[in-house]
Short mmCIF file of C-alpha atoms in Angstrom, two decimals:
data_model
loop_
_atom_site.label_atom_id
_atom_site.label_comp_id
_atom_site.label_asym_id
_atom_site.label_seq_id
_atom_site.Cartn_x
_atom_site.Cartn_y
_atom_site.Cartn_z
CA ILE A 215 -126.58 -109.75 34.60
CA GLN A 216 -129.35 -109.00 32.15
CA ASP A 217 -132.43 -111.22 32.15
CA TYR A 218 -135.55 -110.42 30.10
CA TYR A 219 -138.64 -112.48 29.37
CA LEU A 220 -141.83 -111.60 27.50
CA ASN A 221 -144.88 -113.87 27.53
CA PHE A 222 -148.28 -113.82 25.79
CA THR A 223 -151.16 -116.07 26.79
CA GLY A 224 -154.71 -116.27 25.60
CA GLY A 225 -157.25 -118.26 23.75
CA SER A 226 -160.89 -119.21 23.66
CA GLU A 227 -163.04 -122.03 24.92
CA ASN A 228 -161.58 -124.43 22.32
CA LEU A 229 -158.03 -123.09 21.85
CA THR A 230 -155.36 -121.84 24.28
CA TYR A 231 -151.87 -120.60 23.62
CA ASN A 232 -148.79 -119.46 25.50
CA ILE A 233 -145.93 -117.86 23.56
CA GLY A 234 -142.83 -116.45 25.18
CA GLY A 235 -139.26 -115.47 24.57
CA GLY A 236 -136.30 -114.57 26.71
CA TYR A 237 -132.78 -113.21 26.72
CA PHE A 238 -130.12 -113.76 29.39
CA ASP A 239 -126.63 -112.24 29.40
CA GLN A 240 -123.95 -112.55 32.06
CA GLN A 241 -120.34 -111.45 32.02
CA GLY A 242 -118.16 -113.75 34.11
CA VAL A 243 -116.13 -112.69 37.11
CA LEU A 244 -112.97 -113.83 35.28
CA ALA A 245 -111.64 -111.86 32.30
CA ASN A 246 -113.03 -112.81 28.87
CA THR A 247 -115.73 -115.14 30.26
CA TYR A 248 -119.41 -114.83 29.46
CA PHE A 249 -122.67 -116.67 28.89
CA ASN A 250 -125.72 -115.54 26.94
CA ARG A 251 -128.89 -117.34 25.92
CA THR A 252 -131.85 -116.49 23.70
CA SER A 253 -134.95 -118.67 23.93
CA LEU A 254 -138.41 -119.00 22.44
CA ASN A 255 -141.23 -121.25 23.54
CA ALA A 256 -144.74 -121.87 22.25
CA ASN A 257 -147.56 -124.06 23.58
CA PHE A 258 -150.89 -124.65 21.90
CA GLU A 259 -153.81 -126.79 23.02
CA GLY A 260 -157.09 -127.23 21.17
CA ARG A 261 -160.28 -129.14 21.60
CA VAL A 262 -162.14 -130.73 18.68
CA GLY A 263 -165.64 -131.69 19.77
CA LYS A 264 -166.37 -132.83 23.30
CA ARG A 265 -164.02 -135.81 23.48
CA PHE A 266 -160.84 -135.02 21.50
CA LYS A 267 -158.08 -132.58 22.32
CA MET A 268 -154.59 -132.11 20.98
CA GLY A 269 -151.64 -129.86 21.61
CA ASN A 270 -148.00 -129.19 21.06
CA SER A 271 -145.07 -127.50 22.70
CA ILE A 272 -141.78 -126.31 21.26
CA ILE A 273 -138.77 -124.76 22.95
CA LEU A 274 -135.87 -123.29 20.97
CA SER A 275 -132.75 -121.93 22.63
CA ARG A 276 -129.31 -120.75 21.58
CA SER A 277 -126.55 -120.18 24.08
CA VAL A 278 -123.01 -118.88 23.64
CA ARG A 279 -120.36 -119.25 26.31
CA ASN A 280 -116.68 -118.59 26.74
CA GLU A 281 -115.45 -120.37 29.83
CA PRO A 282 -111.95 -121.04 31.09
CA ASN A 283 -110.75 -124.56 31.65
CA GLY A 284 -111.35 -125.93 35.12
CA SER A 285 -107.87 -125.22 36.45
CA THR A 286 -107.83 -121.41 36.06
CA ILE A 287 -108.48 -120.55 39.70
CA ASN A 288 -106.32 -123.43 40.93
CA GLY A 289 -103.54 -122.23 38.61
CA ALA A 290 -103.79 -118.70 40.02
CA ILE A 291 -103.33 -120.08 43.53
CA GLN A 292 -100.30 -122.18 42.49
CA MET A 293 -98.64 -119.46 40.43
CA MET A 294 -95.27 -118.25 41.69
CA PRO A 295 -95.85 -114.86 43.38
CA TYR A 296 -92.43 -113.49 42.40
CA LEU A 297 -93.06 -113.91 38.65
CA PRO A 298 -94.54 -110.96 36.81
CA VAL A 299 -97.74 -111.70 34.91
CA ARG A 300 -96.77 -109.60 31.91
CA ASP A 301 -93.47 -109.38 30.07
CA ALA A 302 -93.42 -107.09 27.01
CA SER A 303 -90.17 -108.66 25.77
CA ARG A 304 -91.86 -112.03 25.14
CA GLN A 305 -94.09 -112.88 22.21
CA GLY A 306 -97.67 -112.52 23.42
CA GLY A 307 -96.65 -110.23 26.29
CA PHE A 308 -96.91 -112.72 29.18
CA ARG A 309 -94.52 -114.46 31.55
CA ALA A 310 -94.86 -117.93 33.08
CA SER A 311 -92.52 -120.15 35.05
CA ASP A 312 -89.45 -121.78 33.50
CA PHE A 313 -87.85 -125.12 34.34
CA ALA A 314 -85.62 -123.38 36.89
CA ASP A 315 -88.68 -122.23 38.85
CA ASN A 316 -89.72 -125.85 39.48
CA ALA A 317 -93.37 -124.78 39.40
CA ASP A 318 -96.54 -125.43 37.49
CA PRO A 319 -96.15 -123.62 34.13
CA PHE A 320 -99.81 -122.71 33.94
CA GLN A 321 -100.35 -118.96 33.55
CA PRO A 322 -104.07 -118.22 34.15
CA ILE A 323 -104.09 -114.61 32.91
CA LEU A 324 -102.49 -115.70 29.63
CA GLU A 325 -105.13 -118.43 29.28
CA LEU A 326 -107.98 -115.98 29.93
CA GLU A 327 -106.79 -113.11 27.74
CA LEU A 328 -105.10 -114.79 24.77
CA ILE A 329 -107.04 -118.00 24.26
CA ASP A 330 -110.56 -117.87 22.82
CA ASP A 331 -112.59 -120.98 23.63
CA GLU A 332 -116.19 -120.27 22.65
CA ARG A 333 -119.02 -122.80 22.48
CA THR A 334 -122.42 -122.30 20.85
CA ASP A 335 -125.34 -124.64 21.58
CA THR A 336 -128.64 -124.64 19.70
CA LYS A 337 -131.33 -126.80 21.31
CA ILE A 338 -134.76 -127.83 20.10
CA PHE A 339 -137.31 -129.65 22.25
CA ALA A 340 -140.74 -130.39 20.83
CA THR A 341 -143.71 -132.48 21.91
CA ALA A 342 -147.18 -133.16 20.55
CA PHE A 343 -150.13 -135.09 21.91
CA GLY A 344 -153.60 -136.24 21.03
CA GLN A 345 -156.11 -137.35 23.65
CA TYR A 346 -159.49 -139.01 23.26
CA GLU A 347 -161.97 -139.40 26.11
CA ILE A 348 -163.40 -142.90 25.67
CA ILE A 349 -165.89 -142.56 28.53
CA ASP A 350 -166.10 -140.08 31.39
CA GLY A 351 -162.87 -140.42 33.37
CA LEU A 352 -161.12 -142.81 30.91
CA ASN A 353 -158.78 -141.25 28.33
CA ALA A 354 -156.49 -142.63 25.65
CA ARG A 355 -153.49 -140.43 24.99
CA LEU A 356 -150.67 -140.55 22.47
CA ALA A 357 -147.66 -138.29 23.05
CA VAL A 358 -144.50 -137.95 20.99
CA GLY A 359 -141.45 -135.78 21.42
CA VAL A 360 -138.05 -134.98 20.04
CA GLU A 361 -135.00 -133.29 21.50
CA THR A 362 -131.86 -132.32 19.66
CA ASN A 363 -128.75 -130.28 20.35
CA PHE A 364 -126.32 -128.79 17.84
CA SER A 365 -122.98 -127.71 19.31
CA GLN A 366 -120.20 -125.74 17.72
CA SER A 367 -116.89 -124.95 19.34
CA GLN A 368 -114.44 -122.30 18.27
CA PHE A 369 -110.95 -122.42 19.71
CA PHE A 370 -108.12 -120.02 18.93
CA ARG A 371 -104.65 -120.02 20.49
CA PRO A 372 -102.31 -117.33 19.08
CA LEU A 373 -98.55 -117.60 18.95
CA TYR A 374 -96.93 -116.77 22.27
CA ASN A 375 -93.86 -117.52 24.37
CA ALA A 376 -94.30 -117.05 28.10
CA GLY A 377 -91.30 -119.16 29.12
CA GLU A 378 -89.58 -122.49 28.55
CA VAL A 379 -92.67 -124.57 29.34
CA ALA A 380 -95.55 -122.22 28.48
CA PHE A 381 -95.42 -121.48 24.78
CA ASN A 382 -97.14 -122.01 21.46
CA GLN A 383 -94.36 -121.72 18.91
CA ASN A 384 -96.00 -123.45 15.96
CA ASP A 385 -95.67 -121.91 12.51
CA SER A 386 -99.19 -120.56 12.83
CA PRO A 387 -101.79 -120.01 15.51
CA SER A 388 -103.94 -123.03 16.36
CA PHE A 389 -107.66 -123.02 15.65
#
């Protein structure tokens, strides 16, 4: 795991700021799994006169992950122990169960090593406010905010034949 964060704060009597950025990277315990995130945040608050203050905050982040489907560990437990994982004579180089094995055809190592299932998320969260002190102890405040998320998935499944029930024999790889 790598986790870094750098932060700057400062200001004056009428203006304060806090700016920071971070990076997180983790390789998964399963083959070809990972998560990384880069983030940036900025907060500003200013005072105009004695009674009015305003500020804003923005957080930007981008994360990339490659995670297996939820049945990878369960599939490893259910896999037939007498079947070899790899078989150089088959397209793709893996072996899974056939109909004669009467078993779940899922081959978790094939799923982890051959199939690329990457997701990228870009998130933006921003707020702004204005506050006016009407009398001592009584404030009027207006706050607005927006949050958005852009996601992109990339999926690639190459041609392979791991057995009668575990294959991708289309004319071309699937994207």
